[in-house]
Amino acid sequence: MNARRLGLARLGQYAIVLVVAVSLNFALPRLMPGSPLALIAGVEVGEMTPEERAAVTADAGLDEPLVVQYLTYWKSILTLDFGYSFRQGTPIEELVLDRLPWTLLLTLTALVVAGAIGIALGAFAAWRRGSRWDVGSLSFMIALESTPQFWLGMLFIALFSVSLGWLPSFGATTPGVELSGLAWAADVAEHAVLPVLTLSILSIPAVYLSMRYSTLSVLGEDYIRTAQAKGLRPRAVMLHHVVRTALLPVTTVLALRLGWAFGGTVVIETVFSYPGLGRLMYDAVSARDYPVMQGTFLVFTIAVLLANLLADSLYPRLDPRTRV
């Protein structure tokens, strides 16, 4: 009964967060400087007559009171009708579904790479606590965590694309070339290397730090000392007792990093001109394309909330001690 009440309370909290996020999503584009009228009409606002401005505003639904616009926006969300892009005239859901697979490719691949490397390095650093490796890797990870995304991405472009010419610097596929099958997959993989590498490297510190501290905590448990006293090999103790238990809180971090990675793609995809949701949001902000801005921001918001919900629901299942 207590667990059910706690679950309902958490769902209520997420519902409140969603309402606040949607409200901000509605308000922020309208608080930005500039007007979308020129984009909709295709001419400068100063060149339009008052009648033309009124007609364009009414056609876009911007002549209604803000309360009416807000309720209309909620209705569009509940009916999955997000309208059309001011710039392209394309349905928002079509734009989002077209760009979403590219963002998922970056985020999921980066999460797997960062998780594997961060867990391995964090566990090894904790096992060798106090050593030069532990101190050096900890200092490096703390410095890496503060590295700007755009700076690292531009550094990789300058090194691997411009100087060495090993990898493409922009896009998801080679423009003007028709490929299929394995050739297309290889081309996609080649274009994804630098964005995934950048996103992975910046995601490793959080996983590393969580795994290191979790492993240090487990190493102090009585059952670990008992296993060592029984004469078990250090490798067996580490793999079968320490790491397995230390992974429990790391799963929560990985779930949360999924939401972070979604948000991080805005910068990464802009730097590498990658055709995902992040680049779509950037283009929409630059063009004052309200419907696209709201649609992409809503997808990012839902992704973060689902990642947090996954983390909340996954940990009690993995560790029965945390169940109410």
Coordinates of C-alpha atoms in Angstrom, one line a residue:
M1 CA 0.0 0.0 0.0
N2 CA 2.8 2.4 0.9
A3 CA 4.6 1.5 -2.3
R4 CA 1.5 2.2 -4.3
R5 CA 1.0 5.6 -2.6
L6 CA 4.7 6.4 -3.2
G7 CA 4.3 5.5 -6.9
L8 CA 1.2 7.7 -7.3
A9 CA 3.0 10.6 -5.5
R10 CA 5.9 10.3 -7.9
L11 CA 3.6 10.2 -10.9
G12 CA 1.9 13.3 -9.5
Q13 CA 5.3 15.1 -9.2
Y14 CA 6.1 14.2 -12.8
A15 CA 2.7 15.5 -13.9
I16 CA 3.4 18.8 -12.2
V17 CA 6.8 19.1 -13.8
L18 CA 5.3 18.3 -17.2
V19 CA 2.6 21.0 -16.8
V20 CA 5.3 23.6 -15.8
A21 CA 7.6 22.5 -18.7
V22 CA 4.7 22.8 -21.2
S23 CA 3.8 26.2 -19.9
L24 CA 7.4 27.4 -20.3
N25 CA 7.5 25.8 -23.7
F26 CA 4.5 28.0 -24.6
A27 CA 5.8 31.2 -23.1
L28 CA 9.5 31.3 -23.9
P29 CA 9.2 31.6 -27.7
R30 CA 6.7 34.4 -27.3
L31 CA 9.1 36.3 -25.0
M32 CA 12.0 36.1 -27.5
P33 CA 12.8 39.3 -29.4
G34 CA 11.8 39.4 -33.1
S35 CA 8.6 38.4 -34.9
P36 CA 7.8 35.4 -37.0
L37 CA 5.5 37.4 -39.3
A38 CA 8.3 38.1 -41.9
L39 CA 9.0 34.4 -42.0
I40 CA 5.4 33.4 -42.5
A41 CA 4.7 36.1 -45.1
G42 CA 8.0 35.8 -46.9
V43 CA 8.6 39.6 -46.8
E44 CA 9.8 42.1 -44.2
V45 CA 7.3 43.3 -41.7
G46 CA 7.9 46.9 -42.6
E47 CA 6.9 46.2 -46.2
M48 CA 3.5 44.8 -45.2
T49 CA 0.3 46.8 -44.9
P50 CA -1.6 46.8 -41.7
E51 CA -4.3 44.6 -43.4
E52 CA -1.6 42.1 -44.5
R53 CA -0.1 41.9 -41.1
A54 CA -3.5 41.3 -39.5
A55 CA -4.3 38.6 -42.0
V56 CA -1.0 36.8 -41.5
T57 CA -1.3 37.1 -37.7
A58 CA -4.8 35.7 -37.8
D59 CA -3.8 32.8 -40.1
A60 CA -1.1 31.8 -37.7
G61 CA -3.4 32.1 -34.7
L62 CA -1.3 34.8 -33.1
D63 CA -4.2 37.3 -32.9
E64 CA -6.0 35.4 -30.2
P65 CA -5.6 36.3 -26.5
L66 CA -2.7 34.4 -24.8
V67 CA -5.1 32.4 -22.7
V68 CA -6.8 31.1 -25.8
Q69 CA -3.5 30.4 -27.4
Y70 CA -2.4 28.5 -24.3
L71 CA -5.5 26.4 -24.2
T72 CA -5.3 25.7 -27.9
Y73 CA -1.7 24.6 -27.4
W74 CA -2.8 22.1 -24.8
K75 CA -5.5 20.8 -27.1
S76 CA -2.9 20.3 -29.8
I77 CA -0.7 18.3 -27.5
L78 CA -3.5 16.1 -26.3
T79 CA -4.7 15.4 -29.8
L80 CA -1.1 15.1 -31.2
D81 CA -1.8 17.8 -33.7
F82 CA 1.2 20.2 -33.4
G83 CA 0.4 22.3 -36.5
Y84 CA 2.8 23.2 -39.3
S85 CA 6.2 24.8 -39.5
F86 CA 6.1 28.5 -40.3
R87 CA 9.2 28.2 -42.4
Q88 CA 8.7 24.9 -44.3
G89 CA 4.9 24.4 -44.1
T90 CA 5.5 20.8 -43.1
P91 CA 3.6 19.1 -40.2
I92 CA 5.6 19.2 -37.0
E93 CA 5.2 15.5 -36.3
E94 CA 6.6 14.7 -39.7
L95 CA 9.7 16.9 -39.0
V96 CA 10.2 15.3 -35.6
L97 CA 9.8 11.8 -36.8
D98 CA 12.2 12.4 -39.6
R99 CA 14.9 13.8 -37.3
L100 CA 14.3 11.6 -34.2
P101 CA 16.2 8.5 -35.5
W102 CA 19.4 10.4 -36.0
T103 CA 19.3 11.8 -32.5
L104 CA 18.5 8.4 -31.1
L105 CA 21.5 7.0 -33.0
L106 CA 23.8 9.5 -31.4
T107 CA 22.5 9.4 -27.9
L108 CA 22.1 5.6 -27.5
T109 CA 25.4 4.8 -29.1
A110 CA 27.2 7.4 -27.0
L111 CA 25.5 6.1 -23.8
V112 CA 26.6 2.5 -24.5
V113 CA 30.2 3.7 -25.2
A114 CA 30.3 6.0 -22.2
G115 CA 28.8 3.4 -19.9
A116 CA 31.2 0.7 -20.8
I117 CA 34.3 2.9 -20.5
G118 CA 33.1 4.8 -17.4
I119 CA 32.2 1.6 -15.5
A120 CA 35.5 -0.1 -16.3
L121 CA 37.7 3.0 -15.5
G122 CA 35.7 3.8 -12.3
A123 CA 35.9 0.3 -10.9
F124 CA 39.6 0.0 -11.6
A125 CA 40.3 3.4 -10.1
A126 CA 38.5 2.4 -6.9
W127 CA 40.3 -0.9 -6.7
R128 CA 43.6 1.0 -7.0
R129 CA 42.4 3.7 -4.6
G130 CA 45.2 6.1 -3.6
S131 CA 47.5 5.1 -6.4
R132 CA 48.8 7.4 -9.1
W133 CA 46.3 6.0 -11.5
D134 CA 43.4 6.8 -9.2
V135 CA 44.5 10.3 -8.4
G136 CA 45.4 11.1 -12.0
S137 CA 42.2 9.6 -13.6
L138 CA 40.1 11.4 -11.0
S139 CA 41.7 14.7 -11.7
F140 CA 41.4 14.2 -15.5
M141 CA 37.7 13.2 -15.2
I142 CA 36.9 16.3 -13.1
A143 CA 38.6 18.5 -15.7
L144 CA 36.9 16.7 -18.6
E145 CA 33.5 17.2 -17.1
S146 CA 33.9 20.9 -17.3
T147 CA 34.9 20.9 -21.0
P148 CA 32.5 22.8 -23.2
Q149 CA 30.8 20.6 -25.8
F150 CA 31.3 23.0 -28.7
W151 CA 35.0 23.4 -28.0
L152 CA 35.7 19.7 -28.0
G153 CA 33.6 19.2 -31.1
M154 CA 35.5 21.9 -33.0
L155 CA 38.8 20.5 -31.8
F156 CA 37.9 17.1 -33.2
I157 CA 36.8 18.7 -36.5
A158 CA 40.1 20.6 -36.8
L159 CA 42.2 17.5 -36.0
F160 CA 40.4 14.5 -37.6
S161 CA 38.7 16.3 -40.5
V162 CA 40.8 19.3 -41.5
S163 CA 44.3 18.3 -40.5
L164 CA 44.2 14.5 -41.0
G165 CA 41.3 14.2 -43.3
W166 CA 40.2 10.9 -41.7
L167 CA 36.6 11.6 -41.0
P168 CA 33.8 13.8 -42.4
S169 CA 33.1 17.0 -40.5
F170 CA 29.4 17.5 -41.1
G171 CA 26.1 15.8 -42.0
A172 CA 24.8 12.3 -41.5
T173 CA 25.5 11.0 -45.0
T174 CA 27.6 12.0 -48.0
P175 CA 25.6 14.7 -49.9
G176 CA 24.9 14.0 -53.6
V177 CA 25.7 10.3 -53.3
E178 CA 23.1 7.5 -53.6
L179 CA 24.0 4.5 -51.4
S180 CA 22.1 1.5 -50.1
G181 CA 22.7 -1.5 -47.9
L182 CA 26.0 -1.9 -46.3
A183 CA 27.5 1.0 -48.2
W184 CA 24.9 3.3 -46.8
A185 CA 25.3 1.9 -43.2
A186 CA 29.1 2.4 -43.5
D187 CA 28.6 6.0 -44.7
V188 CA 26.3 6.7 -41.8
A189 CA 28.7 5.1 -39.3
E190 CA 31.6 7.2 -40.6
H191 CA 29.6 10.4 -40.3
A192 CA 28.5 9.5 -36.8
V193 CA 32.0 8.8 -35.4
L194 CA 32.9 12.4 -34.4
P195 CA 29.5 13.4 -32.9
V196 CA 29.3 10.1 -31.0
L197 CA 33.0 10.5 -29.9
T198 CA 32.3 14.0 -28.6
L199 CA 29.1 13.1 -26.8
S200 CA 30.6 9.9 -25.3
I201 CA 33.8 11.6 -24.0
L202 CA 31.7 14.2 -22.2
S203 CA 29.4 11.5 -20.7
I204 CA 32.2 9.3 -19.3
P205 CA 33.0 11.5 -16.3
A206 CA 29.6 11.2 -14.7
V207 CA 29.6 7.4 -15.1
Y208 CA 33.2 7.1 -13.9
L209 CA 32.6 9.2 -10.8
S210 CA 29.5 7.3 -9.9
M211 CA 31.1 3.9 -10.4
R212 CA 34.2 4.9 -8.5
Y213 CA 32.3 6.1 -5.4
S214 CA 29.9 3.2 -5.5
T215 CA 32.8 0.7 -5.7
L216 CA 34.6 2.4 -2.8
S217 CA 31.5 2.1 -0.8
V218 CA 31.1 -1.6 -1.6
L219 CA 34.7 -2.3 -0.8
G220 CA 34.1 -1.3 2.8
E221 CA 31.3 -3.9 3.3
D222 CA 31.8 -6.8 5.6
Y223 CA 31.0 -9.5 3.1
I224 CA 33.8 -8.2 0.8
R225 CA 36.3 -8.6 3.6
T226 CA 34.9 -12.0 4.3
A227 CA 35.4 -13.0 0.7
Q228 CA 39.0 -11.8 0.8
A229 CA 39.6 -13.6 4.0
K230 CA 38.4 -16.9 2.4
G231 CA 41.3 -16.6 0.0
L232 CA 39.4 -15.8 -3.1
R233 CA 41.5 -14.3 -5.9
P234 CA 41.3 -10.4 -6.1
R235 CA 39.9 -10.7 -9.6
A236 CA 37.1 -13.0 -8.5
V237 CA 36.2 -10.7 -5.6
M238 CA 36.2 -7.7 -7.9
L239 CA 34.1 -9.2 -10.7
H240 CA 31.7 -11.4 -8.8
H241 CA 31.1 -9.4 -5.6
V242 CA 32.2 -5.8 -5.9
V243 CA 31.3 -4.7 -9.4
R244 CA 28.0 -6.5 -9.5
T245 CA 26.8 -4.7 -6.4
A246 CA 28.4 -1.4 -7.3
L247 CA 26.6 -1.3 -10.7
L248 CA 23.2 -0.8 -9.0
P249 CA 23.4 3.0 -8.5
V250 CA 25.3 3.4 -11.8
T251 CA 22.2 2.2 -13.7
T252 CA 20.4 5.2 -12.3
V253 CA 23.1 7.5 -13.5
L254 CA 23.0 5.9 -17.0
A255 CA 19.2 6.5 -17.2
L256 CA 19.6 10.1 -16.2
R257 CA 22.5 10.6 -18.7
L258 CA 20.1 9.5 -21.4
G259 CA 18.0 12.6 -20.7
W260 CA 21.2 14.7 -20.5
A261 CA 22.4 13.3 -23.8
F262 CA 19.2 14.3 -25.5
G263 CA 19.6 17.9 -24.4
G264 CA 23.3 17.8 -25.3
T265 CA 22.6 17.0 -28.9
V266 CA 21.5 20.6 -29.5
V267 CA 25.1 21.8 -29.3
I268 CA 26.7 18.6 -30.8
E269 CA 24.3 18.5 -33.8
T270 CA 24.8 22.2 -34.4
V271 CA 28.6 21.9 -34.4
F272 CA 28.6 18.9 -36.8
S273 CA 25.5 20.0 -38.8
Y274 CA 23.9 16.7 -37.9
P275 CA 20.3 16.4 -39.0
G276 CA 18.8 15.5 -35.7
L277 CA 16.3 17.1 -33.3
G278 CA 19.0 19.3 -31.8
R279 CA 19.8 20.9 -35.1
L280 CA 16.1 21.2 -35.9
M281 CA 15.6 23.1 -32.6
Y282 CA 18.6 25.4 -33.4
D283 CA 17.2 26.2 -36.8
A284 CA 13.7 26.9 -35.4
V285 CA 15.1 29.3 -32.8
S286 CA 17.1 31.2 -35.4
A287 CA 14.0 31.5 -37.6
R288 CA 11.5 32.2 -34.8
D289 CA 9.6 29.2 -35.9
Y290 CA 7.3 28.8 -32.9
P291 CA 5.6 25.5 -33.7
V292 CA 8.9 23.7 -34.4
M293 CA 10.5 25.2 -31.3
Q294 CA 7.6 24.0 -29.1
G295 CA 7.5 20.6 -30.8
T296 CA 11.2 19.8 -30.3
F297 CA 11.3 21.3 -26.8
L298 CA 8.4 19.1 -25.9
V299 CA 10.1 16.0 -27.2
F300 CA 13.3 16.8 -25.2
T301 CA 11.1 17.4 -22.1
I302 CA 9.4 14.1 -22.4
A303 CA 12.7 12.3 -23.0
V304 CA 14.2 13.8 -19.8
L305 CA 11.0 13.0 -17.7
L306 CA 11.0 9.4 -19.1
A307 CA 14.7 9.0 -18.3
N308 CA 14.1 10.1 -14.7
L309 CA 11.0 7.9 -14.4
L310 CA 13.0 5.0 -15.7
A311 CA 15.7 5.7 -13.1
D312 CA 13.2 5.9 -10.3
S313 CA 11.4 2.7 -11.3
L314 CA 14.6 0.7 -12.2
Y315 CA 16.6 1.1 -9.0
P316 CA 14.1 -0.5 -6.6
R317 CA 13.8 -3.5 -8.9
L318 CA 17.5 -4.0 -9.0
D319 CA 18.1 -3.4 -5.3
P320 CA 15.2 -4.9 -3.1
R321 CA 16.7 -3.1 -0.1
T322 CA 15.4 0.2 -1.4
R323 CA 11.8 -0.9 -1.7
V324 CA 9.2 0.6 0.6

